[in-house]
mmCIF file of C-alpha atoms in Angstrom:
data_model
loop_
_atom_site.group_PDB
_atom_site.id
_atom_site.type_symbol
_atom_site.label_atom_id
_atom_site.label_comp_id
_atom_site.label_asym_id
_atom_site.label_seq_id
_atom_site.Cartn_x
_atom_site.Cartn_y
_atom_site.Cartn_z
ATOM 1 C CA UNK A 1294 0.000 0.000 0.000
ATOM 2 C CA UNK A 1295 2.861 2.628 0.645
ATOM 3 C CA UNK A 1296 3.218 2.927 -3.879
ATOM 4 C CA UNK A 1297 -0.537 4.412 -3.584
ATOM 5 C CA UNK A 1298 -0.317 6.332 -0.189
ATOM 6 C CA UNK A 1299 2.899 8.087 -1.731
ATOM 7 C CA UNK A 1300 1.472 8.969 -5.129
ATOM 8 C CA UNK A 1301 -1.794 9.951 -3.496
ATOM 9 C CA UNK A 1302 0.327 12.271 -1.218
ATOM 10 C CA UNK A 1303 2.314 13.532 -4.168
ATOM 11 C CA UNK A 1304 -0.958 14.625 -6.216
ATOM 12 C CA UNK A 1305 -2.707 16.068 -2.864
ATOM 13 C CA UNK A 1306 0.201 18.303 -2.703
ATOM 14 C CA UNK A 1307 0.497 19.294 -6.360
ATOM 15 C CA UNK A 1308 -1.929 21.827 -6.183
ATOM 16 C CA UNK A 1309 -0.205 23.692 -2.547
ATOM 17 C CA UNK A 1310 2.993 23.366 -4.038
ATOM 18 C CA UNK A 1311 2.188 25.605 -7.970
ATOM 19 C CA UNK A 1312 0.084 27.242 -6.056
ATOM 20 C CA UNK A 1313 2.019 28.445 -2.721
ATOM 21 C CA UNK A 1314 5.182 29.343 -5.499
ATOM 22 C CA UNK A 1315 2.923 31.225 -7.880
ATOM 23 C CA UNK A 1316 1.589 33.076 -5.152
ATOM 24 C CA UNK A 1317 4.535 33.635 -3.092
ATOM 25 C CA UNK A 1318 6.081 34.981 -6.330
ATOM 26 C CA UNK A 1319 3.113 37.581 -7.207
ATOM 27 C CA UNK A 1320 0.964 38.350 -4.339
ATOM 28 C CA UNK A 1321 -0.540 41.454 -5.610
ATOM 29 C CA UNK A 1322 -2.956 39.782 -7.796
ATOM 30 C CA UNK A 1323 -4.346 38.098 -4.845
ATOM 31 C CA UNK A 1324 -5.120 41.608 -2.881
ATOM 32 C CA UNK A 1325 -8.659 43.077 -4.102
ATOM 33 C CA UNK A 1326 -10.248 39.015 -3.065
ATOM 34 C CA UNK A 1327 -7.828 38.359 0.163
ATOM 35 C CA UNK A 1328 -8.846 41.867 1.872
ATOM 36 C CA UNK A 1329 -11.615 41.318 3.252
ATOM 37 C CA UNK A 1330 -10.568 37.918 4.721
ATOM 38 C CA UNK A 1331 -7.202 39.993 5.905
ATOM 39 C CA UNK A 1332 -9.168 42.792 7.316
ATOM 40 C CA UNK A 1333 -10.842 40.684 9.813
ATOM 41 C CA UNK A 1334 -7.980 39.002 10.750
ATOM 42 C CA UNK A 1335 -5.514 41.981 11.066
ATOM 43 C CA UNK A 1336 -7.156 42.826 14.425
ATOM 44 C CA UNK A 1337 -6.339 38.840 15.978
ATOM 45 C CA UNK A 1338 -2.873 39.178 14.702
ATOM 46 C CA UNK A 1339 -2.104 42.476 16.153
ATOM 47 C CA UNK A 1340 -3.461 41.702 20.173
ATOM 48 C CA UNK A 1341 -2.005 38.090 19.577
ATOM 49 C CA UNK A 1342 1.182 39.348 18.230
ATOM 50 C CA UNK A 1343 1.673 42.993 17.637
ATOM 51 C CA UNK A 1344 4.882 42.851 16.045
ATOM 52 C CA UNK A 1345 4.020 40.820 13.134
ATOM 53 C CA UNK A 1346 2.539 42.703 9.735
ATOM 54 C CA UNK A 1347 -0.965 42.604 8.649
ATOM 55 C CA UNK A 1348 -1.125 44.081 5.407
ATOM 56 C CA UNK A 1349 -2.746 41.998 3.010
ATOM 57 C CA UNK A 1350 0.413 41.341 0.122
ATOM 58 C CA UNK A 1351 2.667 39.773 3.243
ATOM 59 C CA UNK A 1352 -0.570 38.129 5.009
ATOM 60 C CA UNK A 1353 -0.703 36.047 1.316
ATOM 61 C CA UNK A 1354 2.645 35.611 1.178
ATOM 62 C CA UNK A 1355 2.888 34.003 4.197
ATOM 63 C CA UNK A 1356 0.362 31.460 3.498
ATOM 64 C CA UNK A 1357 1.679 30.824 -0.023
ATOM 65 C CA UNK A 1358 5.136 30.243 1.732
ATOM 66 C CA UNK A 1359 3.573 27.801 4.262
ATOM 67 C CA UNK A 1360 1.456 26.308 1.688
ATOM 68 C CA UNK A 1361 4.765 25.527 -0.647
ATOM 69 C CA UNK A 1362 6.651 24.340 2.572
ATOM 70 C CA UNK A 1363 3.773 22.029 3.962
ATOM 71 C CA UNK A 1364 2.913 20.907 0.467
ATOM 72 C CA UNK A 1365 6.489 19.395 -0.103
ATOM 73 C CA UNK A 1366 6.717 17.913 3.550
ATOM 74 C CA UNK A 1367 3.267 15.717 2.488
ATOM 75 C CA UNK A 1368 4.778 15.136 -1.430
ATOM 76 C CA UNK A 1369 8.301 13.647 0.000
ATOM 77 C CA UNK A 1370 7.139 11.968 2.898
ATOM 78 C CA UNK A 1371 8.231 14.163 6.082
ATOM 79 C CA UNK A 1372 6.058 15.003 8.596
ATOM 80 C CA UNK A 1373 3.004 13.797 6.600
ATOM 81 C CA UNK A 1374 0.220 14.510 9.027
ATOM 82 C CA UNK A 1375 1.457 17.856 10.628
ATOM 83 C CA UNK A 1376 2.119 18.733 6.712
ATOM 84 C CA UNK A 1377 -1.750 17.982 6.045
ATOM 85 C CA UNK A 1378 -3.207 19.593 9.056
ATOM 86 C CA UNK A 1379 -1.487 22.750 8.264
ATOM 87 C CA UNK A 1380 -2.209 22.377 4.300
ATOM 88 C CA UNK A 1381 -6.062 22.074 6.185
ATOM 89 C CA UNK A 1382 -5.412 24.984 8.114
ATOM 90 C CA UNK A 1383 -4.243 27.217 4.982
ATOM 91 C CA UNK A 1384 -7.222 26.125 2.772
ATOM 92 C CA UNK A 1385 -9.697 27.666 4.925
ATOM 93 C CA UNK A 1386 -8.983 31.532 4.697
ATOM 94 C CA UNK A 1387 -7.669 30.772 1.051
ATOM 95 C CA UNK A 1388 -11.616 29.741 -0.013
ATOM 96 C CA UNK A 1389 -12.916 31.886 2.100
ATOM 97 C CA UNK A 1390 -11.055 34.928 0.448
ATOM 98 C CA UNK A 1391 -11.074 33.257 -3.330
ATOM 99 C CA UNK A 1392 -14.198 31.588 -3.742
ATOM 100 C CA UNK A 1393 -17.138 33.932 -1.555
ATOM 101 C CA UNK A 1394 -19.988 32.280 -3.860
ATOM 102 C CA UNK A 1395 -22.484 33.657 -1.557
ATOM 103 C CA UNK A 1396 -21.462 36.888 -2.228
ATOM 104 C CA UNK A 1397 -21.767 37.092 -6.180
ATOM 105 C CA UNK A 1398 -24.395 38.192 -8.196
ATOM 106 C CA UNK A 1399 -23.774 36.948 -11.450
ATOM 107 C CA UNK A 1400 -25.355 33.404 -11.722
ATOM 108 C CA UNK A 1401 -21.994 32.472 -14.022
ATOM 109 C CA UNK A 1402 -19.633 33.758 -11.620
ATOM 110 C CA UNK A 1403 -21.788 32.694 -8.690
ATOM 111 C CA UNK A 1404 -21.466 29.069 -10.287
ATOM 112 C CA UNK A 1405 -17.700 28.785 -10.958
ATOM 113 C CA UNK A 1406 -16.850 30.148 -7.422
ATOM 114 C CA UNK A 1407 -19.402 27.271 -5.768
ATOM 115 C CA UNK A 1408 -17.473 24.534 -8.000
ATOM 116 C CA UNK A 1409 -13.906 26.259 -6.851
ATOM 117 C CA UNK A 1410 -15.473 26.329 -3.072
ATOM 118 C CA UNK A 1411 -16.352 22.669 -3.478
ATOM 119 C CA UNK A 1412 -12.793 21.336 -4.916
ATOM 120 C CA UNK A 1413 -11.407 22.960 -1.775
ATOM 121 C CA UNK A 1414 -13.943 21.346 0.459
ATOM 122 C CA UNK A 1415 -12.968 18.018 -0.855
ATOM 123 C CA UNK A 1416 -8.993 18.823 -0.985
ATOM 124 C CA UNK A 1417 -9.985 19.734 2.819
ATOM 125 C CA UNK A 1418 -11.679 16.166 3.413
ATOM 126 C CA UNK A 1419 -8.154 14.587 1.763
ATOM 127 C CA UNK A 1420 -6.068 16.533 3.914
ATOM 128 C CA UNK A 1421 -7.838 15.322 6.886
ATOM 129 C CA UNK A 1422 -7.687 12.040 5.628
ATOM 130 C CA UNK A 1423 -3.992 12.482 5.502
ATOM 131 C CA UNK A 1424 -3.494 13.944 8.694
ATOM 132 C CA UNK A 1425 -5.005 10.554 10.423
ATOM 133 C CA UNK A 1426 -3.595 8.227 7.843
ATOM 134 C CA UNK A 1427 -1.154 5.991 10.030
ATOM 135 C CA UNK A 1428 0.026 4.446 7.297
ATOM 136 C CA UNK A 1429 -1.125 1.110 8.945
ATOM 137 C CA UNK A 1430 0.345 1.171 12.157
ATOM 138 C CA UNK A 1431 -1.030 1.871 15.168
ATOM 139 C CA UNK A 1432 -1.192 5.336 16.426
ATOM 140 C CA UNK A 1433 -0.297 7.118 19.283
ATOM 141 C CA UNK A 1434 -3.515 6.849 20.886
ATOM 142 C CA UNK A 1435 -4.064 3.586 19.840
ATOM 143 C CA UNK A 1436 -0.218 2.542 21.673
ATOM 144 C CA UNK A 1437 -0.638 4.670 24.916
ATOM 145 C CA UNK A 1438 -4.343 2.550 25.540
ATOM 146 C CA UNK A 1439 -2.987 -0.655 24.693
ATOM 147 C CA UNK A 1440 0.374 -0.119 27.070
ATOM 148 C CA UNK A 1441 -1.882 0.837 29.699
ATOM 149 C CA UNK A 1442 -4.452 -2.183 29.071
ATOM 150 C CA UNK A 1443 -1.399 -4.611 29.322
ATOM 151 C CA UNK A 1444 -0.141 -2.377 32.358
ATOM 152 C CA UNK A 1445 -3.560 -3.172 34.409
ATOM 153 C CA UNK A 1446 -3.546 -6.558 32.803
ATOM 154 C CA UNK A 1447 -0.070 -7.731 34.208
ATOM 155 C CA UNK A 1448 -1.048 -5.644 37.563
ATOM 156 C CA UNK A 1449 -4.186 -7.896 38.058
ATOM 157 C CA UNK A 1450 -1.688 -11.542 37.399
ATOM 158 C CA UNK A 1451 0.626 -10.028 40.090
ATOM 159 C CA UNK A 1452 -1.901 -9.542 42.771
ATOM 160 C CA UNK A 1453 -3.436 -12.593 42.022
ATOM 161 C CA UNK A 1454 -0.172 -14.172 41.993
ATOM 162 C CA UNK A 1455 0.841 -12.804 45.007
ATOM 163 C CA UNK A 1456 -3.048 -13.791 47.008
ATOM 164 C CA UNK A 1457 -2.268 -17.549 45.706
ATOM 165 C CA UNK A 1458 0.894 -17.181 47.551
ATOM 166 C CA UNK A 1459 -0.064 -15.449 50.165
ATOM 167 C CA UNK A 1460 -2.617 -18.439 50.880
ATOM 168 C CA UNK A 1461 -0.388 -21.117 50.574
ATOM 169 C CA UNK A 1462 1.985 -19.382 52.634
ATOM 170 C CA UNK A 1463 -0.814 -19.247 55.884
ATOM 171 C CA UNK A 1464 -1.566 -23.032 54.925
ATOM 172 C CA UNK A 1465 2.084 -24.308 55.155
ATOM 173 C CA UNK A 1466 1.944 -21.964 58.246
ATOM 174 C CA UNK A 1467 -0.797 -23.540 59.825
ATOM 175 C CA UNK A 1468 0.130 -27.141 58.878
ATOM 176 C CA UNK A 1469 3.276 -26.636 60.697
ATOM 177 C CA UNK A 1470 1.871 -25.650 63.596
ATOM 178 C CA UNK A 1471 -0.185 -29.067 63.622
ATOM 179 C CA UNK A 1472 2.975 -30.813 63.409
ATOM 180 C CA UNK A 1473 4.230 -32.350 66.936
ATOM 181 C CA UNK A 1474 7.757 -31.320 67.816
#
């Protein structure tokens, strides 16, 4: 299975990858749709960290940057479910700002921006898939129950181990007493 899971990753992450370069490269295009995305979330980014920028050309370039970074981490292999929750995590103010279908007029624009809104809505479902995809082993989770079942589990044999012992400890006991001598 690790041929599919890797080409599957690879063809997720096509799209970040063009993407997060073209846009990193030429931001400005991006402005007029990102603003008013970037205008509600200048005021978060300057209580939550005043000395980063908010203008809207570095706000894009960020995420393009993140999106190229994240989107070769999930192509190669490297930190493949950190990669896909943050590719997750970039999606969402990227179709919010690029694809507002509920705010167009125009039936034909209206259209293509509900069909953009939807490709990203089911690149977000992949990335999640991604971002839990083990890869067939078990998971973290999965491990820290199972140690702690087998903990309790080899608890229990020892106290019953040590009751049984404890017993036939207090019989030989007694049956020495009964003994003359």
């Amino acid at each position: 299975m690790k041929p599919v899971r890797s080409l599957a990753r690879v063809m997720l992450s096509g799209i970040f990858v063009v993407s997060g370069a073209r846009n990193f490269q030429n931001p400005q295009r991006l402005v007029p749709a990102a603003r008013p995305v970037t205008d509600r979330v200048a005021p978060l980014i300057q209580r939550a960290a005043p000395q980063l920028p908010t203008d809207p050309e570095t706000l894009i370039r960020a995420n393009a940057a993140v999106q190229l970074a994240a989107g070769l981490m999930l192509a190669t292999g490297k930190f493949t479910r950190p990669a896909a929750l943050v590719l997750a995590g970039t999606l969402v103010p990227t179709t919010a700002a690029g694809h507002p279908f509920w705010d167009n007029d125009d039936p034909t624009t209206r259209n293509n921006n509900q069909v953009h809104f939807l490709k990203n809505l089911g690149l977000f479902g992949g990335l999640l898939l991604a971002a839990a995809d083990t890869e067939g082993k078990p998971g973290l989770r999965w491990r820290a129950g199972h140690r702690i079942g087998h903990s309790r589990r080899s608890v229990g044999r020892a106290v019953r181990t040590a009751r049984r012992e404890a017993r036939i400890a207090v019989r030989s006991a007694a049956a020495a007493r009964r003994l003359p001598g």
